[in-house]
């Protein structure tokens, strides 16, 4: 599958995609645009999304595909997707982070504590939350690198440590409760608040509703008042991650580190630095989800982010990431998260008894991954 | 390739069309969004009440809950329900700050909302018509006072859903009513884990003579078993919120003191009836409906056992 050789990291497996195209080089085999598109790892995820959409078009209430319905699907997809994209980068880099779900709860707690206990302004509290998360992510990475233990085990330990610390910390911070309230009021109003909570483009949507482009409730308020900012973050993060992976030196390093760490090291890739950076990125993605959800909900509790680590990895795998590293894409994880959001919310629009929910979720995810795998093999000629 | 995709899609659509119950669009539709997973024995009784009321009132009912105790996911389920414009919405409110905006959106959309189970304190403020449930703090106090009266001095409160304010309130109420020393023991919602942890707690502190469990089958039964394992049946009093057939058998056998019945079947049944009548005739009760507490002691336990086994009590 590696017919596109690469200038910076020739020893490593290379993303089979449209890398930066230098001036014509006779050593490179010319590949048609169609073939190149077909060989992208996210193609399977996109096909899976089409499949799931067809499924719901034939079974769900029509209101699922209204504007309000789509926003409804994208809201959980965005929160999961921010985690999944970071998890995908880390998986491409050859490691796992099972602590991100617990990190959401822990970052939510320290963010709440910085706001309500120390009374810091919102911007400072957010910056401090990211700093703590980055430190813990870096710690994860350093332990993995220095002990050479599998990251699966190290971050599994952190899954429990952070979940437990969230419980202990919450009880300490609130004087015995497992839920911290009143964070929304302490955050105050202003530009920083608007970047991390509420809706974007409210004016546009109000205008659209006034001109009857989008539906309104009987009392006149539009059914959708704007795009939740988490969706904006999700899209921007997916775009940035894709750009880094496909167009920058850091992106090549990530593929190289995950493909064959030794070969990458020998050809001058700072593998340890790359991996530590990726662990810091996943922790910061969890902190971002924590800030977004805590500000939106106005509260945090010790169960936030429960099992999100598995969902994020599932979304990354649907998106074409290999569990062995070195292959995958950020935009695939983006579609994977949307599939997940569509399945989890979409089933409420159907007439199935909710007892079947987990069966459906599991079956559809399995189907999506199988389908994804099938397409990928077909187009890459893998055996 | 194309035939594969269409084939797969068609197969999926066919299976589902066959499995989907005949969508009866002629009747009013009522959606329930709770925080209780249907595999929790307590919530399966609520769901049974919802289903029975749907049949009795001839309305469509849907019961939805997030897979885990996840308030963000639950608010998204409420948003999805609002989007389907039901004739009525029934919600439990274990976290008012997280769920409030979604509930207020439902009210703003003109959907009649009834809260049930948890959230009695915030129900009115969020615009719900009324609340059907048990005041957790008061129920805890009543149970604590009863256990104190039975001679308890050192108490343990077993919390299996850490993060749920209603359960925190039960422990708090228990501590207030009990008066003595009370520690909270956080456990997971796995009966085997609860049994082991209660046993360990009894071993590490020999002075514990009273244990309050917050759910009968999930926590109450393993607690009774743990007390038996520790050889302290009779000397350690066990009480539990909610009912289960086995816990009631333990009560009638004298292995447990009493169960606190909040009659959650009513919490599922009544709101559906109210909203169906509201859709039909515009009728609605004038105030909250307290479904509990109702202490089931040894003399009353036997008669309740059978109904509990059927998933009604």
XYZ file of C-alpha atoms in Angstrom:
696
model
C 0.000 0.000 0.000
C 2.958 2.344 0.308
C 3.435 3.494 -3.212
C 3.911 7.118 -2.259
C 7.382 7.488 -0.814
C 8.044 10.236 1.606
C 10.774 12.827 1.910
C 11.113 13.215 5.700
C 10.563 9.747 7.117
C 11.387 7.205 4.462
C 11.823 4.325 6.943
C 8.300 4.462 8.260
C 5.010 3.381 6.769
C 3.454 6.392 5.217
C -0.139 7.529 5.182
C -1.525 6.351 1.902
C -2.933 9.711 1.059
C -2.385 12.909 -0.785
C 0.737 14.125 1.001
C 2.269 17.431 -0.023
C 2.954 17.151 -3.713
C 6.410 18.356 -4.654
C 7.490 19.106 -8.182
C 7.210 16.072 -10.442
C 9.620 13.336 -9.397
C 10.225 10.320 -11.611
C 10.765 8.099 -8.544
C 7.093 8.516 -7.599
C 4.442 6.481 -9.309
C 1.588 8.694 -10.434
C -1.676 7.639 -8.839
C -5.031 8.876 -10.051
C -7.055 11.162 -7.814
C -9.865 8.600 -7.533
C -7.516 5.868 -6.337
C -5.979 8.238 -3.835
C -9.402 9.135 -2.447
C -10.357 5.468 -2.275
C -7.233 4.707 -0.280
C -7.934 7.193 2.506
C -8.539 5.376 5.816
C -11.664 7.448 6.506
C -13.487 6.180 3.429
C -14.884 3.229 5.382
C -16.179 5.533 8.102
C -17.863 7.710 5.524
C -19.464 4.641 3.932
C -20.532 3.470 7.410
C -22.135 6.862 8.013
C -24.098 6.527 4.780
C -25.214 3.055 5.865
C -26.352 4.231 9.301
C -28.133 7.214 7.748
C -30.008 4.895 5.381
C -30.959 2.718 8.335
C -32.511 5.645 10.208
C -34.113 7.149 7.122
C -36.069 3.910 6.820
C -36.886 3.358 10.507
C -36.919 6.663 12.394
C -39.448 9.416 12.853
C -38.971 12.128 10.216
C -38.240 14.729 12.914
C -34.811 13.117 13.367
C -33.658 14.688 10.118
C -34.936 18.188 10.781
C -32.408 20.865 11.697
C -33.180 20.495 15.417
C -32.847 16.746 15.110
C -29.438 17.011 13.460
C -28.164 19.421 16.134
C -29.345 16.837 18.648
C -27.213 14.166 17.005
C -24.186 16.423 16.669
C -24.172 17.500 20.328
C -23.109 14.102 21.744
C -21.025 13.472 18.610
C -19.069 16.676 19.254
C -18.230 15.834 22.854
C -17.190 12.320 21.953
C -15.498 13.478 18.758
C -13.120 15.872 20.503
C -11.922 12.915 22.567
C -11.954 10.543 19.601
C -9.810 12.749 17.364
C -7.158 13.071 20.065
C -7.406 9.327 20.726
C -6.997 8.699 17.001
C -3.788 10.758 16.838
C -2.442 8.878 19.843
C -3.419 5.519 18.311
C -1.706 6.449 15.052
C 1.285 7.264 17.241
C 1.116 3.711 18.559
C -0.286 4.223 22.073
C -3.590 4.111 23.959
C -5.043 6.401 26.593
C -7.715 4.743 28.709
C -7.713 7.566 31.240
C -9.499 10.177 29.111
C -12.996 9.399 30.455
C -11.813 9.754 34.033
C -9.832 12.821 32.998
C -13.110 14.468 31.934
C -14.445 14.040 35.476
C -11.166 15.080 37.112
C -10.638 18.129 34.879
C -14.271 19.094 35.508
C -13.636 18.955 39.225
C -10.459 21.040 39.183
C -12.029 23.522 36.789
C -15.005 23.844 39.155
C -12.699 24.128 42.131
C -10.557 26.840 40.496
C -13.721 28.819 39.798
C -15.686 28.365 42.995
C -13.051 27.755 45.684
C -10.164 29.961 44.590
C -12.465 32.372 42.777
C -10.179 32.802 39.772
C -11.534 34.531 36.681
C -12.864 32.183 34.002
C -9.953 32.549 31.600
C -7.369 31.845 34.309
C -9.361 28.871 35.590
C -9.575 27.397 32.094
C -5.868 27.929 31.452
C -4.990 26.354 34.801
C -7.265 23.382 34.061
C -5.498 22.792 30.762
C -2.122 23.116 32.487
C -3.022 20.467 35.072
C -4.410 18.172 32.385
C -1.316 18.616 30.214
C 0.891 17.841 33.201
C -1.022 14.630 33.959
C -0.987 13.629 30.284
C 2.754 14.253 30.190
C 3.132 12.167 33.334
C 1.237 9.323 31.636
C 3.560 9.579 28.656
C 6.763 9.728 30.701
C 5.767 6.656 32.727
C 5.035 4.749 29.519
C 8.335 5.795 27.931
C 10.589 5.348 30.946
C 9.171 2.046 32.203
C 8.490 0.658 28.698
C 5.222 -0.711 30.097
C 2.334 -0.918 27.631
C 0.366 2.336 27.643
C -2.774 0.224 27.940
C -1.737 -0.764 31.476
C -0.350 2.581 32.610
C -3.409 4.538 31.496
C -5.715 1.830 32.859
C -4.168 2.581 36.243
C -4.783 6.287 35.660
C -8.392 5.485 34.741
C -8.960 4.346 38.318
C -6.677 6.867 39.985
C -8.337 9.860 38.328
C -11.869 8.475 38.804
C -11.117 7.965 42.495
C -9.475 11.364 42.867
C -12.569 12.951 41.319
C -14.717 11.364 44.001
C -12.367 12.219 46.865
C -11.778 15.731 45.547
C -15.471 16.448 45.029
C -16.341 15.368 48.542
C -13.507 17.477 49.902
C -14.388 20.519 47.803
C -18.125 20.425 48.495
C -18.061 19.168 52.062
C -19.446 15.700 51.359
C -21.505 15.905 48.184
C -20.545 14.094 45.002
C -21.883 16.885 42.858
C -20.607 20.454 42.573
C -23.208 23.028 41.615
C -23.265 26.737 40.963
C -20.304 26.724 38.586
C -22.362 28.432 35.896
C -23.103 31.426 38.121
C -19.469 31.801 39.209
C -18.246 31.737 35.622
C -19.943 35.053 34.895
C -20.658 36.409 31.436
C -18.378 37.685 28.727
C -16.433 36.737 25.665
C -14.542 33.837 27.279
C -17.817 32.308 28.441
C -19.248 32.607 24.959
C -16.282 30.786 23.448
C -16.818 27.795 25.733
C -20.573 27.582 26.239
C -23.916 28.323 24.653
C -24.564 28.672 20.956
C -22.738 30.232 18.052
C -24.434 32.094 15.209
C -27.524 32.908 17.294
C -28.240 36.048 15.270
C -28.219 34.123 12.000
C -30.609 31.498 13.361
C -32.970 34.102 14.795
C -33.011 35.775 11.383
C -33.633 32.451 9.634
C -36.481 31.671 12.016
C -38.000 35.121 11.524
C -38.018 34.440 7.799
C -39.532 30.968 8.316
C -36.486 29.151 6.990
C -36.255 27.086 10.178
C -39.136 25.725 12.241
C -40.507 27.386 15.360
C -42.232 26.106 18.469
C -45.895 27.057 18.945
C -44.810 29.936 21.216
C -42.653 31.452 18.457
C -39.137 30.602 19.647
C -37.084 28.861 16.962
C -36.528 25.101 17.452
C -32.816 25.731 17.013
C -31.379 28.912 18.482
C -27.823 28.373 17.238
C -25.001 25.932 16.761
C -23.768 24.621 20.136
C -20.155 25.784 20.524
C -19.027 22.231 21.217
C -19.870 21.451 17.582
C -17.758 24.392 16.422
C -14.829 23.150 18.535
C -15.340 19.647 17.162
C -15.165 20.786 13.546
C -12.191 23.102 14.125
C -10.288 20.421 16.030
C -10.945 17.852 13.287
C -9.698 20.292 10.664
C -6.594 21.216 12.658
C -5.739 17.592 13.451
C -6.166 16.579 9.815
C -3.930 19.425 8.691
C -1.241 18.486 11.208
C -1.344 14.816 10.198
C -1.239 15.341 6.467
C 0.641 18.555 5.935
C 3.211 18.987 8.696
C 6.437 17.419 9.871
C 4.788 16.617 13.221
C 2.208 14.585 11.311
C 4.899 12.517 9.626
C 6.565 11.980 12.979
C 3.282 10.667 14.448
C 2.860 8.138 11.639
C 6.522 7.177 11.889
C 6.470 6.752 15.678
C 3.415 4.526 15.492
C 4.553 2.541 12.487
C 7.982 1.463 13.700
C 9.386 3.379 16.649
C 12.931 2.053 16.205
C 13.140 2.794 12.538
C 11.710 6.231 13.228
C 14.261 6.879 15.969
C 17.093 5.801 13.691
C 15.986 8.242 11.074
C 15.945 11.108 13.523
C 12.326 11.285 14.712
C 12.096 12.383 18.381
C 9.745 9.494 19.183
C 9.597 10.066 22.958
C 8.792 13.731 22.517
C 6.101 12.929 19.959
C 4.455 10.371 22.211
C 4.572 12.562 25.299
C 3.065 15.374 23.271
C 0.263 13.103 22.121
C -0.528 12.011 25.679
C -0.685 15.689 26.654
C -3.004 16.280 23.719
C -5.475 13.556 24.759
C -5.507 14.873 28.320
C -6.113 18.415 27.056
C -8.904 17.168 24.782
C -10.524 15.623 27.868
C -10.076 18.931 29.712
C -11.713 20.764 26.798
C -14.708 18.428 26.923
C -14.852 18.941 30.685
C -14.841 22.746 30.368
C -17.471 22.660 27.607
C -19.837 20.299 29.424
C -19.353 21.786 32.895
C -20.056 25.311 31.646
C -23.099 24.112 29.719
C -24.493 22.018 32.562
C -23.445 24.446 35.317
C -22.501 21.507 37.503
C -20.117 18.583 37.619
C -20.304 15.210 39.320
C -18.029 12.263 39.884
C -19.590 10.216 37.068
C -18.849 12.635 34.228
C -17.180 11.068 31.220
C -17.940 7.549 32.442
C -16.846 4.970 29.806
C -15.994 7.716 27.315
C -12.524 6.214 26.840
C -14.031 3.133 25.209
C -16.426 5.134 23.076
C -13.563 7.354 21.890
C -11.466 4.351 20.905
C -14.458 2.778 19.150
C -15.016 5.996 17.199
C -11.321 6.121 16.255
C -11.402 2.495 15.100
C -14.556 3.064 13.060
C -12.666 5.992 11.612
C -10.011 3.678 10.257
C -7.327 3.664 12.978
C -5.482 0.396 13.402
C -5.075 -0.880 16.963
C -1.434 -1.545 16.106
C -0.670 2.080 15.242
C 0.853 3.759 12.225
C -2.353 3.977 10.222
C -5.506 6.014 10.575
C -6.937 9.472 10.228
C -8.420 12.300 12.251
C -11.245 12.989 9.848
C -12.179 9.302 10.102
C -12.563 9.667 13.867
C -14.711 12.720 13.120
C -17.105 10.566 11.085
C -16.833 7.746 13.621
C -18.044 10.077 16.368
C -20.937 11.229 14.197
C -21.938 7.583 13.605
C -21.855 7.057 17.364
C -23.973 10.154 18.037
C -26.412 9.173 15.335
C -26.875 5.668 16.711
C -27.130 6.720 20.357
C -29.672 9.502 19.764
C -31.269 8.056 16.634
C -32.672 5.022 18.400
C -34.890 7.329 20.479
C -36.586 8.384 17.246
C -37.509 4.816 16.404
C -40.214 2.654 17.958
C -37.834 0.102 19.468
C -38.067 -0.650 23.155
C -35.120 1.010 24.887
C -34.177 -2.337 26.469
C -32.714 -3.172 23.060
C -30.607 -0.035 23.024
C -27.225 -1.536 23.890
C -27.772 -4.502 21.592
C -28.441 -2.141 18.704
C -25.555 0.118 19.578
C -23.120 -2.777 19.730
C -24.466 -4.446 16.598
C -24.406 -1.255 14.552
C -20.903 -0.418 15.663
C -19.734 -3.908 14.776
C -21.446 -3.642 11.419
C -19.870 -0.246 10.781
C -16.386 -1.520 11.598
C -16.785 -4.692 9.517
C -18.063 -2.665 6.619
C -15.242 -0.180 7.043
C -12.687 -2.974 7.085
C -14.230 -4.579 4.026
C -14.042 -1.373 2.015
C -10.503 -0.647 3.111
C -9.266 -4.078 2.084
C -11.053 -3.900 -1.203
C -9.506 -0.584 -2.177
C -6.031 -1.049 -0.764
C -5.730 -4.617 -1.986
C -4.686 -5.745 1.502
C -4.962 -9.404 2.344
C -19.627 -3.013 -4.311
C -22.776 -1.047 -4.910
C -24.935 -4.133 -4.736
C -23.240 -5.012 -1.456
C -24.104 -1.628 0.043
C -27.693 -1.608 -1.152
C -28.098 -5.249 -0.156
C -26.836 -4.558 3.341
C -28.998 -1.477 3.704
C -32.055 -3.282 2.404
C -31.418 -6.213 4.726
C -31.081 -3.871 7.690
C -34.233 -2.000 6.736
C -36.185 -5.231 6.262
C -35.154 -6.735 9.584
C -36.172 -3.550 11.298
C -39.437 -3.133 9.476
C -40.295 -6.649 10.596
C -39.188 -6.052 14.179
C -40.745 -2.623 14.607
C -44.102 -2.676 16.360
C -46.860 -1.334 14.187
C -46.391 2.408 14.657
C -49.724 3.609 15.969
C -49.747 7.270 15.088
C -53.443 7.760 15.852
C -52.865 7.987 19.618
C -51.166 10.587 21.781
C -47.486 9.861 22.437
C -45.901 10.271 25.854
C -42.138 10.092 26.358
C -40.418 9.220 29.628
C -36.753 10.179 30.086
C -35.283 8.951 33.347
C -31.780 8.478 34.713
C -32.489 4.840 35.575
C -31.214 2.113 33.293
C -33.833 -0.530 32.560
C -31.484 -3.252 33.855
C -31.715 -1.721 37.339
C -34.415 -3.770 39.151
C -35.887 -0.621 40.675
C -36.298 1.108 37.339
C -37.721 -1.954 35.631
C -40.711 -1.577 37.997
C -41.075 2.079 36.970
C -40.934 0.976 33.358
C -43.592 -1.675 34.024
C -45.816 1.050 35.486
C -45.238 3.237 32.440
C -46.101 0.384 30.062
C -49.219 -0.627 32.018
C -50.514 2.943 32.084
C -49.858 3.251 28.359
C -52.027 0.192 27.761
C -54.743 1.213 30.198
C -54.988 4.745 28.824
C -54.479 3.617 25.200
C -51.576 5.995 24.576
C -48.160 5.387 23.057
C -45.402 5.480 25.654
C -41.634 5.493 25.175
C -39.202 4.931 28.021
C -35.682 6.281 27.547
C -32.617 6.397 29.771
C -28.875 6.917 29.205
C -26.714 3.787 29.418
C -24.876 5.051 32.478
C -25.583 7.710 35.103
C -24.667 10.441 32.653
C -26.397 13.794 33.068
C -25.029 15.267 29.840
C -26.341 12.305 27.839
C -29.675 12.509 29.652
C -30.134 16.182 28.736
C -29.490 15.216 25.117
C -32.196 12.541 25.348
C -34.620 15.180 26.666
C -33.709 17.465 23.755
C -34.380 14.613 21.347
C -37.748 13.949 23.014
C -38.744 17.632 22.756
C -37.890 17.510 19.093
C -40.466 14.738 18.616
C -43.224 16.972 20.028
C -44.903 14.441 22.346
C -48.257 15.047 24.029
C -46.456 14.899 27.364
C -42.983 14.479 28.822
C -42.088 12.727 32.073
C -38.610 13.270 33.520
C -36.646 12.441 36.630
C -34.395 15.291 37.790
C -31.350 14.049 39.714
C -29.256 17.097 38.669
C -31.219 20.299 38.202
C -28.335 22.405 36.854
C -27.480 19.925 34.124
C -31.044 19.024 33.102
C -32.784 22.343 33.827
C -32.158 24.045 30.468
C -33.475 21.044 28.517
C -36.581 20.782 30.705
C -37.222 24.508 30.410
C -36.907 24.160 26.651
C -39.591 21.464 26.711
C -41.872 23.720 28.745
C -41.179 26.629 26.383
C -42.114 24.381 23.475
C -45.535 23.953 25.044
C -45.063 20.337 26.110
C -46.689 19.456 29.472
C -43.964 18.120 31.780
C -44.346 16.025 34.941
C -41.320 15.171 37.061
C -41.072 11.929 38.953
C -38.823 10.080 41.369
C -36.138 12.717 41.971
C -36.311 16.490 41.749
C -39.238 17.328 44.048
C -37.360 20.455 45.190
C -36.821 21.918 41.715
C -39.816 20.553 39.821
C -42.005 23.683 40.093
C -39.159 26.077 39.431
C -38.327 24.384 36.125
C -41.935 24.625 34.978
C -43.111 21.062 35.565
C -46.834 20.709 36.297
C -46.288 18.516 39.349
C -44.006 15.921 40.897
C -44.770 12.296 41.670
C -42.297 10.837 44.131
C -40.908 10.607 47.576
C -39.067 13.374 49.404
C -35.751 11.606 49.876
C -34.511 13.629 52.813
C -37.734 13.099 54.785
C -37.850 9.407 53.910
C -34.259 9.038 55.093
C -35.080 10.873 58.325
C -38.117 8.659 58.982
C -36.023 5.528 58.432
C -33.166 6.843 60.578
C -35.520 7.689 63.420
C -37.091 4.230 63.247
C -33.668 2.556 63.382
C -32.625 4.724 66.307
C -35.834 3.676 68.052
C -34.834 0.055 67.400
C -31.625 0.686 69.326
C -29.059 1.518 66.637
C -25.968 3.517 67.639
C -23.329 3.286 64.874
C -24.599 3.420 61.293
C -23.303 2.735 57.796
C -24.950 4.115 54.653
C -24.157 2.065 51.512
C -24.235 4.356 48.445
C -24.264 2.481 45.117
C -24.725 5.458 42.773
C -22.234 8.016 43.895
C -23.016 11.313 42.171
C -26.789 10.948 42.393
C -28.042 13.732 44.645
C -31.180 11.800 45.624
C -29.069 9.024 47.083
C -26.849 11.545 48.843
C -30.009 13.026 50.368
C -31.154 9.588 51.569
C -27.860 9.098 53.406
C -28.032 12.634 54.784
C -31.611 12.144 55.982
C -30.677 8.816 57.516
C -27.785 10.433 59.394
C -30.033 13.239 60.694
C -32.842 10.941 61.803
C -30.459 8.387 63.264
C -28.516 10.857 65.342
C -25.594 8.501 66.046
C -22.331 8.126 64.188
C -22.923 7.484 60.454
C -20.311 6.804 57.768
C -21.078 6.621 54.060
C -19.667 3.602 52.204
C -19.348 4.275 48.457
C -19.705 1.111 46.332
C -20.245 0.268 42.664
C -23.589 -1.007 41.397
C -22.372 -4.594 41.337
C -23.951 -6.816 44.019
C -20.789 -8.924 44.454
C -18.730 -5.794 45.031
C -21.268 -4.482 47.535
C -21.279 -7.749 49.469
C -17.487 -7.784 49.706
C -17.213 -4.141 50.719
C -19.916 -4.352 53.395
C -18.236 -7.444 54.794
C -14.931 -5.614 54.897
C -16.547 -2.600 56.568
C -18.107 -4.837 59.239
C -14.763 -6.521 59.841
C -12.849 -3.270 60.142
C -15.334 -1.609 62.495
C -16.942 -4.008 64.958
C -19.114 -1.298 66.494
C -21.356 -0.927 63.407
C -24.824 -2.115 64.390
C -27.031 -0.548 61.707
C -26.729 -0.572 57.910
C -28.851 1.447 55.511
C -28.867 0.265 51.892
C -30.240 2.575 49.201
C -31.746 -0.030 46.880
C -33.230 -3.370 47.923
C -32.165 -5.920 45.319
C -28.991 -4.182 44.219
C -27.631 -3.231 47.655
C -30.054 -4.538 50.317
C -29.793 -8.234 49.429
C -25.987 -8.341 49.241
C -25.879 -6.390 52.505
C -28.060 -8.997 54.212
C -25.772 -11.677 52.763
C -22.676 -9.839 53.990
C -24.105 -9.559 57.507
C -24.828 -13.292 57.378
C -21.264 -13.956 56.155
C -19.951 -11.970 59.096
C -22.105 -14.024 61.474
C -23.900 -10.910 62.701
C -27.470 -11.634 61.596
C -29.781 -10.177 64.216
C -27.127 -8.098 65.966
C -26.664 -5.793 62.959
C -29.935 -4.222 61.778
C -30.308 -3.852 58.008
C -32.839 -1.548 56.406
C -33.144 -0.665 52.751
C -34.840 1.798 50.502
C -37.146 0.209 47.931
C -38.370 -3.372 47.622
C -37.352 -6.695 46.184
C -38.808 -10.162 46.683
C -35.677 -11.491 48.380
C -35.197 -8.506 50.636
C -38.821 -8.747 51.748
C -38.297 -12.430 52.500
C -35.333 -11.382 54.639
C -37.590 -8.874 56.425
C -40.257 -11.492 57.116
C -37.551 -13.933 58.285
C -36.213 -11.322 60.702
C -32.851 -11.007 58.932
C -33.609 -7.420 57.954
C -35.501 -4.708 59.870
C -37.663 -3.065 57.208
C -37.883 -1.798 53.660
C -38.871 1.730 52.661
C -41.388 1.529 49.864
C -41.644 4.589 47.644
C -44.067 2.689 45.356
C -42.189 3.465 42.173
C -44.799 1.650 40.107
C -46.959 4.699 40.833
C -44.113 6.979 39.712
C -44.265 5.360 36.302
C -48.009 4.814 36.156
C -49.553 8.022 37.494
C -47.717 10.629 35.365
C -48.715 8.743 32.199
C -52.347 8.695 33.364
C -52.229 12.400 34.261
C -50.679 13.409 30.932
C -53.068 11.215 28.954
C -56.052 12.788 30.730
C -54.459 16.168 30.215
C -54.137 15.530 26.469
C -57.739 14.276 26.280
C -59.633 16.565 28.632
C -57.134 19.127 29.941
C -57.312 17.596 33.432
C -54.360 17.762 35.840
C -54.077 17.321 39.643
C -53.555 20.500 41.641
C -50.367 19.512 43.406
C -47.493 17.080 43.901
C -48.304 13.453 44.592
C -46.200 11.814 47.355
C -45.789 8.167 46.369
C -43.895 7.291 49.593
C -42.410 6.630 52.112
C -44.201 3.539 53.296
C -42.272 1.405 55.826
C -42.707 -2.336 55.212
C -41.906 -4.198 58.425
C -42.107 -7.907 59.298
C -45.913 -7.994 59.665
C -46.551 -6.497 56.205
C -43.676 -8.070 54.282
C -45.203 -11.403 53.239
C -48.133 -9.917 51.368
C -45.849 -7.682 49.328
C -43.402 -10.424 48.311
C -45.531 -11.839 45.530
C -46.175 -8.477 43.885
C -42.498 -7.612 44.128
C -41.576 -10.794 42.276
C -43.958 -9.711 39.513
C -42.211 -6.354 39.146
C -45.077 -4.294 40.507
C -43.766 -3.430 43.972
